[in-house]
Each structure stands twice: as structure tokens, then as C-alpha cells.
Amino acid sequence: MTKPLALAIKWVLIVATLAGILWIATKLAQAGNTMAVVIAGLVGMGILAVYATRRSVPLKYLVPGLLFMILFQLWPVLYTASLSTTNYGDGHLYSKEESVTDIIAQSVREVPDTPRYKMSVAIVEGGDPVTSDLVLLLTKPDGSTYVGDTTGLKPLPPTGVEKTPVGKITKAPGYTVLTAKQANARSKDLSAIAVPTSDGGGIKPVGLSEAFEGKATVTYDAAADKLTDAGTTPPTVYAPKDAKWVNVADQTQSFPQGWKENIGLANYSRIFTDSTIRSGFLSIFIWNIAFAILSVLTTFLLGMLIALLFNDPRLRGKAIYRSLLILPYALPGFVTALVWKGMFNQDYGIINQTLGLSVDWLGTPAGAKAAILITNLWLGFPYMFIVCTGALQSIPQDVREAATIDGANAFRTLRSIIMPLLLVAVGPLLLASFAFNFNNFGLIYLLTKGGPFNGADTSIGSSDLLITYAFRLAFSGSAPNYGFAAAVSVIIFLLVALMSIPGFRRTKALEEVN
């Protein structure tokens, strides 16, 4: 490749990267994330400084890895840690100001004798019809067009706008109009939309084709920091308490729209002070440790023993046997887990029918744990078999021959020669396998969902791992608490890190074997 061509390719890649960063920064700016915009700008300047000059040659190779490490490893950890110090969860998703705006908008009632808008449901162009924020494309009786969202009503330039004869917008630049089926699938989100207007009123959808303009019954007194609902007799006053708007006269009543706020270490304190959570957390942690250790030991021992057997030069047809043995590893894990779940069925499962048993594998704590370990052994031993096979084939044959000449029997050769050399190669992988099994969410969720559960407490299951417990806290129940689940996730991260440190030190010592 000629030098001018290489230079041209370099600058094309630099410009393309900076254009991508600019696009990301624009999206972040539209979302109001100022800090992220600043970070994106600094990253762009750093890339330009490193790759546009002939200096900092080592950084030219390190920057991509550093960026990916920050983006996919460091940032998720930091974000989870920051989230764990908040009350973020269902009913506490937004700021206090946004909760006030939403409550007032939701209290909008139609003003009599006001004209209705023709309405189309849309999303910003390029968004996902299932998850993107909805916007309303509105047409007044006089033919003027507008865009409405939770921030307010804005004029929609007529250029490029297409409408039906009755005035409903079917196409608008920058927006994708949803079909009736897509809009109907978002009916819950659509019913929650209220577009604030400049006179203190709001615009609410009626079905999928019309919207009305109304007035809010709730008002906010910023000086007193109170909400007043004039739609009741007498008017109801709400004051802030525990990040929610609570009825002053009746503390049991409150608006569902709370707000997100920093609560310090309250989530961590709850883990260790709440008696129910503490006792459940301890029992889950003990089982979590046992599951991870037993999974690593059983899969490694079985994989190693099979690898030793197939490493014997006298064995014929090894290629066929090896191909068959890695099939469990080649199949999707979720399919295998569901198949084993059916096999463990007490009444119709092939295991009980074949062995003539009547064990309630998935209905008792001991049976569920045994079923999980057996299934994970089936799923995990092919990986260990492959790893050990490669490690064994890398051990020089003359080392074994020297041991045999010195009078060492097969067991002594295995214990003193093969195992130390094998652990040099697979030691770090065993640690990685321990960390993976410590957070093996998929197997537990598909096989037992953490159960069986105690009838009196359905929040903690007998086969739960900490990760499935955190998932249940975050996404199950009437009021998911993402902040508390984040705190549990941080604890899991710290536990895995602390338990891995001695193992890494041990593997470093094993390197001296070479």
C-alpha cells in the first residue's frame, strides 16, 4: 500500500469516527445529558490528538482497548454503584420537577366547548416503535400542525407534511407515524401522555385519532412545596414525604409519581439490618458459594478425566468420541436447561421413569439443588474437556517418559507432573468459571426460577443465587426497586473480586512450575 493511500484511509477513518462521536453527542444533547456530551467531546479530541499526529505511537494501539474497557466494563460498574445510592425504582424514576409536571398533566380534564385536535401517534425517525418515547402529531381545526410531547407543544412546519382529507397527519419530516396496530400496542404509554400548554392546561389523547385540550385540577405552590388537587371537595393538599407526594390529611394516600433522589448508603444498610433480608441473604450466599465451587470442581474433574482417557495414544476413534462429547457445549444453554427441566419432572420426567424413582426434583430444596448441579455438570464438562485436552497435548512427551524412567507410576506421574503443568494452563480459566457460575443467572432462572419458595415468603427461593435474588428485587413484585437491586449487584461484584484475588495469586505461583 502506497503512503498517500494509507494516509487517505487513515483520515477517512478519523473523520468517520469523529462524525460518529458527533452524532452520539447530538443525541445525548437532545436527551439533556450535558456531562455525557462533554465526555464525548473529550473522547473526540483525544482521538484526534492521538491519531492525527505521528507522536504517541503506543497510545495508537492502546486507545481502542481503553475505550472499550471504559465503555463495557468500567462505566457499567460505576453506573451501577451510583444507582445503588438512590431510591431509583417503580414510582421513583424521574426528578421531583418531572413528577410535578407529570401529576399536573395527568390531572387535565377536558374544557367544555373547546375544539378537538386530529391526532397521529408517532416517534422520532429512526427510533424503535416498541420502546421509543411517543409524540403526538396534531392538527387544529384551522389546519395548523403541531408536535406535542411531555415537554410541551411546538409548531410543525407544513413543508413535507402529508394529511388525510379530515386532517390526520400521515407523514411528517423527522418522525415515523405508527400504524394503528403499533399505536394500540403502546396504549398504556399513550394513556399516560399529557402535552402541557402555555396557559397551564394540557392536551390528552382520545383513542388513536383525536386529542382534547383541557385544564389541570392540580396546582403546585413552589414556595410552600405543596400540591393542591382542586378536583376534590374540599381540595386535597399533598406534601413531599419519602420522595412521594403524600396526602396531608390521610398519610395512606399518595400520588404514584414519586421522584428519584440520593439516599446514601441506605440500600446497603437495609441489606445488613433488615432481619428478613439478612437471613435470606446469608442463606443465599452460602448456597451461592457452594454452587460455584461444586460446579467448577465437578466439571473440571469430569472434563479432565475424559481428556486423560482420550489423550491415550492407544485409543482409536478419538476424533468421533470428542465430537460427540462436545455436543452439550454446542447446543444453546437455554434449550438444554429446558430439556433437563422436563426430564426432572416428578410425574412424567424420564429420570424418575427410567430409574423407578418418585423424587420431587424441582419441588424440594435438596432436589432442586441436586438438579441444578447435575444439569450444570452436563453443560460445563465439555468446556473443561476441550481446555484440558489442549493443555495435555501441550505437555512435552519427554517429560512423561523421564518420569517413567525414574520409576514413577501412572498416579504419581499424574499428581506430580501432569497436574501442576495442567493447572498452569487452566488455573485462570477455573477462576473465570467460578466467577461465571457465581452469577449463573440463566441456568437457575430457566430450571427453577430460584424456587421452591417458602409459602410465607415468596421473595427468597431455596435455589436462588444472589444474582437471581437481585433480579427478583429489581423486576418482580408490585414496586420494583432498581436502586436496592443495584446495591446487591455491587455486593456480588465485591465478593467475587475478593474471592478471586487469592486464586489469582495462586495461579501466579503456579507459573513458577515452568
Coordinates of C-alpha atoms in Angstrom, one line a residue:
M1 CA 0.0 0.0 0.0
T2 CA 1.4 3.4 -1.0
K3 CA 1.9 6.1 1.6
P4 CA -0.6 8.5 0.1
L5 CA -3.3 5.8 0.0
A6 CA -2.6 4.8 3.6
L7 CA -2.7 8.4 4.7
A8 CA -6.1 8.9 2.9
I9 CA -7.5 5.8 4.6
K10 CA -6.3 7.0 8.0
W11 CA -8.0 10.4 7.6
V12 CA -11.2 8.8 6.3
L13 CA -11.3 6.6 9.4
I14 CA -10.6 9.5 11.7
V15 CA -13.3 11.7 10.1
A16 CA -15.8 8.8 10.2
T17 CA -15.0 8.2 13.9
L18 CA -15.4 11.9 14.7
A19 CA -18.7 12.0 12.7
G20 CA -19.9 9.1 14.8
I21 CA -19.0 10.8 18.0
L22 CA -20.7 14.0 16.9
W23 CA -23.8 12.0 16.1
I24 CA -23.7 10.4 19.6
A25 CA -23.1 13.8 21.2
T26 CA -26.1 15.3 19.3
K27 CA -28.4 12.5 20.6
L28 CA -27.0 13.0 24.1
A29 CA -27.6 16.7 23.9
Q30 CA -31.2 16.2 22.8
A31 CA -31.7 14.0 25.8
G32 CA -30.3 16.8 28.0
N33 CA -27.3 14.8 29.2
T34 CA -24.7 17.6 29.4
M35 CA -22.0 15.6 31.2
A36 CA -22.1 12.8 28.6
V37 CA -21.8 15.4 25.8
V38 CA -18.7 16.8 27.5
I39 CA -17.2 13.3 27.8
A40 CA -18.0 12.5 24.2
G41 CA -16.3 15.8 23.1
L42 CA -13.2 15.0 25.2
V43 CA -13.0 11.5 23.6
G44 CA -13.2 13.0 20.1
M45 CA -10.4 15.5 20.9
G46 CA -8.3 12.7 22.3
I47 CA -8.8 10.6 19.2
L48 CA -7.8 13.5 17.0
A49 CA -4.8 14.3 19.1
V50 CA -3.5 10.7 19.1
Y51 CA -4.2 9.6 15.5
A52 CA -3.7 12.9 13.7
T53 CA -0.1 13.2 14.7
R54 CA 3.0 11.0 14.5
R55 CA 3.5 11.1 18.2
S56 CA 2.2 8.9 21.0
V57 CA 2.7 5.7 18.9
P58 CA 1.9 3.3 21.9
L59 CA -1.4 5.2 22.5
K60 CA -2.4 4.5 18.9
Y61 CA -2.7 0.8 19.9
L62 CA -3.9 1.3 23.5
V63 CA -6.7 3.8 22.9
P64 CA -9.2 1.4 21.3
G65 CA -8.8 -1.1 24.1
L66 CA -9.0 1.6 26.8
L67 CA -12.2 3.0 25.2
F68 CA -13.9 -0.4 25.0
M69 CA -12.8 -1.2 28.6
I70 CA -14.2 2.0 29.9
L71 CA -17.4 1.6 27.8
F72 CA -18.2 -2.0 28.5
Q73 CA -16.5 -2.7 31.9
L74 CA -15.7 0.4 33.9
W75 CA -18.8 2.5 33.0
P76 CA -21.4 -0.2 33.9
V77 CA -19.7 -0.8 37.3
L78 CA -19.6 2.9 38.1
Y79 CA -23.2 3.4 36.9
T80 CA -24.4 0.5 39.0
A81 CA -22.6 1.8 42.0
S82 CA -24.0 5.3 41.6
L83 CA -27.5 3.8 41.1
S84 CA -27.2 1.8 44.3
T85 CA -27.1 5.1 46.4
T86 CA -30.5 6.2 45.1
N87 CA -34.1 5.1 45.5
Y88 CA -34.5 4.5 41.8
G89 CA -37.4 2.2 41.1
D90 CA -41.0 1.9 40.1
G91 CA -42.6 5.2 41.1
H92 CA -39.2 6.9 41.6
L93 CA -37.9 7.1 38.0
Y94 CA -37.7 10.9 37.4
S95 CA -36.7 14.1 39.1
K96 CA -39.0 15.9 41.5
E97 CA -39.7 18.6 39.0
E98 CA -40.7 16.0 36.4
S99 CA -43.0 14.3 38.9
V100 CA -44.8 17.6 39.5
T101 CA -45.1 18.2 35.7
D102 CA -46.5 14.7 35.2
I103 CA -49.0 14.9 38.1
I104 CA -50.3 18.2 36.8
A105 CA -50.5 16.9 33.2
Q106 CA -52.3 13.7 34.3
S107 CA -55.0 15.8 36.1
V108 CA -56.0 17.5 32.9
R109 CA -59.8 17.4 32.3
E110 CA -61.5 18.5 29.0
V111 CA -62.6 22.0 28.9
P112 CA -66.2 22.2 27.7
D113 CA -66.9 23.7 24.2
T114 CA -63.2 23.5 23.1
P115 CA -62.3 22.1 19.7
R116 CA -60.6 18.7 19.4
Y117 CA -57.4 18.0 17.5
K118 CA -56.9 15.4 14.8
M119 CA -54.1 13.2 16.2
S120 CA -51.5 10.8 14.9
V121 CA -49.2 8.8 17.2
A122 CA -45.5 8.9 16.1
I123 CA -41.9 8.5 17.3
V124 CA -38.7 10.3 16.3
E125 CA -37.4 9.0 13.0
G126 CA -35.0 6.1 13.5
G127 CA -36.5 5.1 16.9
D128 CA -37.9 1.8 18.0
P129 CA -41.7 1.6 17.7
V130 CA -41.8 -0.6 20.8
T131 CA -39.6 1.4 23.2
S132 CA -39.1 5.0 21.9
D133 CA -40.9 7.9 23.5
L134 CA -44.2 8.7 21.9
V135 CA -45.1 12.1 20.3
L136 CA -48.4 13.4 19.1
L137 CA -48.7 14.9 15.7
L138 CA -51.7 17.3 16.0
T139 CA -53.8 19.2 13.5
K140 CA -56.1 22.1 14.7
P141 CA -59.4 22.7 13.1
D142 CA -57.8 25.7 11.2
G143 CA -55.3 23.3 9.6
S144 CA -52.2 24.3 11.5
T145 CA -50.0 21.4 12.6
Y146 CA -48.1 20.8 15.9
V147 CA -45.9 18.3 17.6
G148 CA -46.7 17.5 21.2
D149 CA -44.7 15.6 23.9
T150 CA -44.1 15.8 27.6
T151 CA -42.1 19.0 27.2
G152 CA -44.9 20.9 25.5
L153 CA -46.5 21.9 22.2
K154 CA -44.3 23.0 19.3
P155 CA -45.3 24.2 15.7
L156 CA -44.8 21.6 13.0
P157 CA -43.7 23.3 9.7
P158 CA -46.1 22.3 6.9
T159 CA -43.3 21.5 4.5
G160 CA -43.3 17.8 3.8
V161 CA -46.3 17.1 6.0
E162 CA -49.0 14.9 4.4
K163 CA -52.6 14.6 5.8
T164 CA -55.8 12.7 5.1
P165 CA -58.8 14.7 3.9
V166 CA -60.0 15.0 7.5
G167 CA -56.7 16.5 8.6
K168 CA -54.9 13.5 10.3
I169 CA -51.2 13.6 9.6
T170 CA -49.8 10.5 7.8
K171 CA -46.3 11.7 7.2
A172 CA -44.0 14.3 8.7
P173 CA -40.3 15.0 8.3
G174 CA -38.2 13.7 11.2
Y175 CA -41.0 11.5 12.5
T176 CA -42.3 8.0 11.9
V177 CA -46.1 7.7 12.2
L178 CA -47.1 4.4 13.9
T179 CA -49.7 2.1 12.4
A180 CA -52.9 1.5 14.3
K181 CA -51.6 -1.9 15.5
Q182 CA -48.3 -0.4 16.7
A183 CA -50.1 2.5 18.5
N184 CA -52.6 0.2 20.1
A185 CA -49.7 -2.0 21.4
R186 CA -48.5 1.2 23.2
S187 CA -51.9 2.0 24.6
K188 CA -50.6 2.1 28.2
D189 CA -47.9 4.7 27.3
L190 CA -50.4 6.6 25.2
S191 CA -52.8 7.0 28.0
A192 CA -50.1 8.4 30.2
I193 CA -49.2 11.2 27.8
A194 CA -50.4 14.7 28.5
V195 CA -48.9 17.6 26.5
P196 CA -48.5 20.7 28.6
T197 CA -49.7 24.0 27.1
S198 CA -48.6 27.6 27.8
D199 CA -51.9 28.5 29.7
G200 CA -51.4 25.8 32.3
G201 CA -53.6 23.3 30.5
G202 CA -52.8 20.2 28.6
I203 CA -53.6 18.1 25.6
K204 CA -54.7 14.4 26.2
P205 CA -55.3 11.7 23.6
V206 CA -58.8 10.3 23.0
G207 CA -58.4 6.9 21.3
L208 CA -56.0 6.8 18.4
S209 CA -57.2 9.7 16.2
E210 CA -58.2 12.6 18.4
A211 CA -57.0 14.7 21.3
F212 CA -58.7 17.3 23.5
E213 CA -57.4 20.4 25.3
G214 CA -58.2 20.6 29.0
K215 CA -57.2 22.2 32.3
A216 CA -55.3 20.7 35.2
T217 CA -57.1 20.3 38.5
V218 CA -53.8 20.0 40.4
T219 CA -51.6 23.1 41.0
Y220 CA -48.2 23.4 42.6
D221 CA -47.2 26.0 45.1
A222 CA -43.4 26.2 44.8
A223 CA -43.0 28.4 47.9
A224 CA -44.9 26.0 50.1
D225 CA -43.7 23.0 48.2
K226 CA -47.2 21.5 48.1
L227 CA -49.6 20.2 45.5
T228 CA -53.3 21.1 45.7
D229 CA -56.0 19.0 43.9
A230 CA -59.0 21.3 43.3
G231 CA -60.9 18.4 41.7
T232 CA -62.0 17.1 45.1
T233 CA -64.3 18.7 47.7
P234 CA -62.7 20.0 49.7
P235 CA -59.4 20.4 47.8
T236 CA -56.8 17.9 48.8
V237 CA -53.3 19.1 49.7
Y238 CA -50.2 16.9 49.2
A239 CA -46.8 17.4 50.7
P240 CA -43.4 15.6 50.0
K241 CA -42.6 12.6 52.2
D242 CA -40.1 9.8 51.4
A243 CA -39.8 11.1 47.8
K244 CA -43.5 10.9 47.2
W245 CA -46.4 13.3 47.3
V246 CA -48.5 12.2 50.3
N247 CA -52.0 13.4 51.3
V248 CA -51.5 15.7 54.3
A249 CA -54.9 14.7 55.8
D250 CA -54.6 11.0 55.1
Q251 CA -51.0 9.6 55.0
T252 CA -52.1 6.4 53.3
Q253 CA -52.9 8.2 50.1
S254 CA -50.3 9.5 47.7
F255 CA -49.7 10.1 44.0
P256 CA -48.0 7.2 42.2
Q257 CA -45.4 9.6 40.7
G258 CA -42.5 9.9 43.1
W259 CA -39.0 11.1 42.3
K260 CA -35.5 9.8 42.3
E261 CA -33.2 11.1 44.9
N262 CA -29.9 10.2 46.6
I263 CA -30.3 8.1 49.8
G264 CA -26.7 7.5 50.5
L265 CA -25.9 4.0 51.9
A266 CA -29.5 3.3 52.9
N267 CA -29.8 0.4 50.5
Y268 CA -26.6 -1.3 51.8
S269 CA -27.8 -0.7 55.4
R270 CA -31.1 -2.4 54.5
I271 CA -29.2 -5.5 53.3
F272 CA -27.4 -6.0 56.6
T273 CA -30.0 -4.6 59.1
D274 CA -33.3 -5.9 57.8
S275 CA -33.7 -9.3 59.6
T276 CA -35.7 -11.0 56.7
I277 CA -33.3 -9.8 54.0
R278 CA -30.2 -10.5 56.2
S279 CA -31.2 -14.1 57.0
G280 CA -32.2 -14.7 53.3
F281 CA -29.1 -13.1 52.0
L282 CA -26.9 -15.2 54.2
S283 CA -28.5 -18.5 53.2
I284 CA -28.4 -17.5 49.5
F285 CA -24.7 -16.5 49.8
I286 CA -23.8 -19.9 51.4
W287 CA -25.6 -21.8 48.6
N288 CA -24.1 -19.4 46.0
I289 CA -20.5 -20.2 47.2
A290 CA -21.3 -24.0 47.3
F291 CA -22.8 -24.0 43.9
A292 CA -19.9 -22.1 42.3
I293 CA -17.3 -24.3 43.9
L294 CA -19.1 -27.6 43.2
S295 CA -19.8 -26.6 39.6
V296 CA -16.1 -25.8 39.0
L297 CA -14.8 -28.9 40.7
T298 CA -17.3 -31.4 39.2
T299 CA -17.0 -30.1 35.6
F300 CA -13.2 -29.8 35.8
L301 CA -12.7 -33.3 37.3
L302 CA -15.0 -34.9 34.8
G303 CA -13.6 -33.0 31.9
M304 CA -10.0 -33.7 32.9
L305 CA -10.6 -37.4 33.4
I306 CA -12.2 -37.8 30.0
A307 CA -9.4 -35.7 28.4
L308 CA -6.8 -38.0 30.1
L309 CA -8.6 -41.0 28.7
F310 CA -8.8 -39.7 25.2
N311 CA -5.2 -38.5 25.4
D312 CA -4.0 -42.1 25.4
P313 CA -2.4 -42.8 22.0
R314 CA -3.7 -46.4 22.1
L315 CA -7.3 -45.3 21.9
R316 CA -8.8 -45.4 18.4
G317 CA -11.6 -43.2 17.0
K318 CA -10.8 -40.4 19.3
A319 CA -12.0 -37.7 16.9
I320 CA -15.5 -39.2 16.8
Y321 CA -15.7 -39.5 20.6
R322 CA -14.5 -36.0 21.1
S323 CA -17.0 -34.6 18.6
L324 CA -19.9 -36.4 20.4
L325 CA -18.7 -35.2 23.8
I326 CA -18.7 -31.5 22.9
L327 CA -22.3 -31.6 21.7
P328 CA -23.8 -30.4 25.0
Y329 CA -21.5 -27.4 24.7
A330 CA -22.5 -26.7 21.1
L331 CA -26.3 -26.7 21.9
P332 CA -27.8 -23.5 23.2
G333 CA -27.7 -23.5 27.0
F334 CA -31.3 -22.4 27.4
V335 CA -32.6 -25.3 25.3
T336 CA -30.6 -27.8 27.3
A337 CA -31.8 -26.3 30.6
L338 CA -35.5 -26.6 29.5
V339 CA -34.9 -30.1 28.3
W340 CA -33.4 -31.1 31.7
K341 CA -36.3 -29.3 33.4
G342 CA -38.7 -31.7 31.6
M343 CA -36.5 -34.7 32.4
F344 CA -36.7 -33.8 36.2
N345 CA -40.5 -33.7 36.2
Q346 CA -41.7 -35.8 39.1
D347 CA -44.6 -37.5 37.3
Y348 CA -43.6 -37.6 33.6
G349 CA -39.8 -37.0 33.6
I350 CA -37.6 -39.6 32.0
I351 CA -35.2 -39.7 35.0
N352 CA -37.8 -40.9 37.5
Q353 CA -39.5 -43.2 35.0
T354 CA -36.2 -44.8 33.9
L355 CA -34.8 -45.2 37.4
G356 CA -38.1 -46.1 39.0
L357 CA -38.0 -43.2 41.4
S358 CA -40.5 -40.7 42.7
V359 CA -38.2 -37.8 43.6
D360 CA -39.7 -34.3 43.6
W361 CA -36.6 -32.9 42.0
L362 CA -37.8 -29.3 41.5
G363 CA -40.3 -29.2 44.4
T364 CA -37.9 -29.6 47.3
P365 CA -34.8 -27.6 48.3
A366 CA -32.4 -30.5 48.2
G367 CA -33.9 -31.9 45.0
A368 CA -33.7 -28.6 43.2
K369 CA -30.1 -28.0 44.2
A370 CA -29.1 -31.5 43.1
A371 CA -31.0 -31.0 39.7
I372 CA -29.1 -27.7 39.2
L373 CA -25.7 -29.3 39.9
I374 CA -26.4 -32.3 37.6
T375 CA -27.6 -30.0 34.8
N376 CA -24.7 -27.7 35.1
L377 CA -22.3 -30.7 35.1
W378 CA -23.8 -31.7 31.8
L379 CA -23.5 -28.2 30.4
G380 CA -20.0 -27.5 31.8
F381 CA -17.9 -30.6 31.4
P382 CA -17.4 -30.3 27.6
Y383 CA -15.7 -26.9 28.0
M384 CA -13.3 -28.3 30.6
F385 CA -12.8 -31.3 28.4
I386 CA -11.7 -29.1 25.5
V387 CA -9.5 -26.9 27.7
C388 CA -7.8 -29.9 29.3
T389 CA -7.3 -31.7 26.0
G390 CA -5.4 -28.7 24.6
A391 CA -3.4 -28.3 27.8
L392 CA -2.5 -32.0 27.9
Q393 CA -1.3 -32.1 24.3
S394 CA 1.0 -29.2 25.0
I395 CA 2.8 -31.1 27.8
P396 CA 6.1 -32.5 26.2
Q397 CA 6.1 -36.3 25.9
D398 CA 9.7 -36.5 27.0
V399 CA 8.7 -35.1 30.5
R400 CA 6.4 -38.1 30.9
E401 CA 9.0 -40.5 29.6
A402 CA 11.5 -39.1 32.1
A403 CA 9.1 -39.7 34.9
T404 CA 8.5 -43.3 33.8
I405 CA 12.3 -43.9 33.6
D406 CA 12.7 -42.6 37.1
G407 CA 10.2 -45.2 38.3
A408 CA 7.1 -43.1 38.7
N409 CA 3.8 -45.0 38.3
A410 CA 0.8 -43.6 36.5
F411 CA -0.8 -42.0 39.6
R412 CA 2.5 -40.4 40.7
T413 CA 3.1 -39.0 37.2
L414 CA -0.4 -37.6 37.2
R415 CA -0.1 -36.0 40.6
S416 CA 3.5 -34.6 40.4
I417 CA 4.0 -34.0 36.7
I418 CA 0.8 -33.6 34.7
M419 CA -1.5 -31.8 37.3
P420 CA 1.0 -29.0 38.1
L421 CA 1.6 -28.4 34.3
L422 CA -2.1 -28.7 33.6
L423 CA -3.1 -26.2 36.3
V424 CA -0.6 -23.6 34.9
A425 CA -2.8 -23.5 31.7
V426 CA -6.3 -24.0 33.2
G427 CA -5.9 -22.2 36.6
P428 CA -7.0 -18.8 35.3
L429 CA -9.9 -20.5 33.4
L430 CA -11.0 -22.2 36.6
L431 CA -11.2 -18.8 38.3
A432 CA -13.2 -17.4 35.3
S433 CA -15.5 -20.4 35.6
F434 CA -16.0 -19.7 39.3
A435 CA -17.0 -16.1 38.6
F436 CA -19.3 -17.2 35.8
N437 CA -21.1 -19.8 37.9
F438 CA -21.3 -17.4 40.8
N439 CA -23.5 -15.3 38.6
N440 CA -25.1 -18.1 36.5
F441 CA -28.5 -16.5 36.2
G442 CA -29.7 -18.3 33.1
L443 CA -29.5 -21.8 34.5
I444 CA -31.2 -21.0 37.7
Y445 CA -33.9 -18.9 36.1
L446 CA -34.7 -21.5 33.4
L447 CA -34.6 -24.5 35.6
T448 CA -36.1 -23.5 38.9
K449 CA -36.6 -19.6 38.8
G450 CA -35.0 -19.7 42.2
G451 CA -37.6 -22.0 43.8
P452 CA -39.0 -23.8 45.5
F453 CA -40.3 -21.0 47.7
N454 CA -41.4 -20.9 51.3
G455 CA -45.1 -20.3 51.3
A456 CA -44.7 -17.5 53.8
D457 CA -42.0 -15.7 51.8
T458 CA -42.0 -15.7 48.0
S459 CA -39.2 -13.2 47.7
I460 CA -36.4 -15.7 48.6
G461 CA -36.1 -19.1 46.9
S462 CA -34.3 -22.2 48.1
S463 CA -32.1 -22.4 44.9
D464 CA -31.7 -18.6 44.5
L465 CA -28.3 -17.2 43.7
L466 CA -27.5 -13.6 44.7
I467 CA -28.0 -12.6 41.0
T468 CA -31.5 -14.1 40.7
Y469 CA -32.4 -12.6 44.1
A470 CA -31.2 -9.2 42.8
F471 CA -33.2 -9.7 39.6
R472 CA -36.4 -10.5 41.5
L473 CA -35.9 -7.4 43.6
A474 CA -35.5 -5.3 40.5
F475 CA -38.1 -6.6 38.2
S476 CA -40.7 -8.5 40.2
G477 CA -43.3 -7.5 42.7
S478 CA -45.6 -4.5 42.8
A479 CA -42.9 -1.9 43.3
P480 CA -39.5 -3.0 41.7
N481 CA -36.6 -1.3 43.4
Y482 CA -33.7 -0.9 41.0
G483 CA -31.5 1.0 43.4
F484 CA -31.7 -1.8 46.0
A485 CA -31.0 -4.4 43.3
A486 CA -28.0 -2.3 42.2
A487 CA -26.7 -2.4 45.8
V488 CA -27.0 -6.2 45.8
S489 CA -25.1 -6.3 42.5
V490 CA -22.3 -4.2 43.9
I491 CA -22.0 -6.6 46.9
I492 CA -21.9 -9.5 44.4
F493 CA -19.1 -7.7 42.5
L494 CA -17.1 -7.1 45.6
L495 CA -17.5 -10.7 46.9
V496 CA -16.4 -12.2 43.5
A497 CA -13.4 -9.8 43.4
L498 CA -12.3 -10.6 47.0
M499 CA -12.6 -14.3 46.4
S500 CA -10.7 -14.2 43.1
I501 CA -7.7 -12.3 44.5
P502 CA -6.2 -15.4 46.4
G503 CA -6.9 -17.5 43.3
F504 CA -5.0 -15.2 41.0
R505 CA -2.1 -15.1 43.5
R506 CA -2.1 -18.9 43.5
T507 CA -2.1 -19.1 39.7
K508 CA 0.8 -16.7 39.6
A509 CA 2.7 -19.0 41.9
L510 CA 1.9 -22.0 39.6
E511 CA 3.7 -20.2 36.7
E512 CA 7.0 -20.9 38.5
V513 CA 6.4 -24.6 37.7
N514 CA 7.6 -23.8 34.2

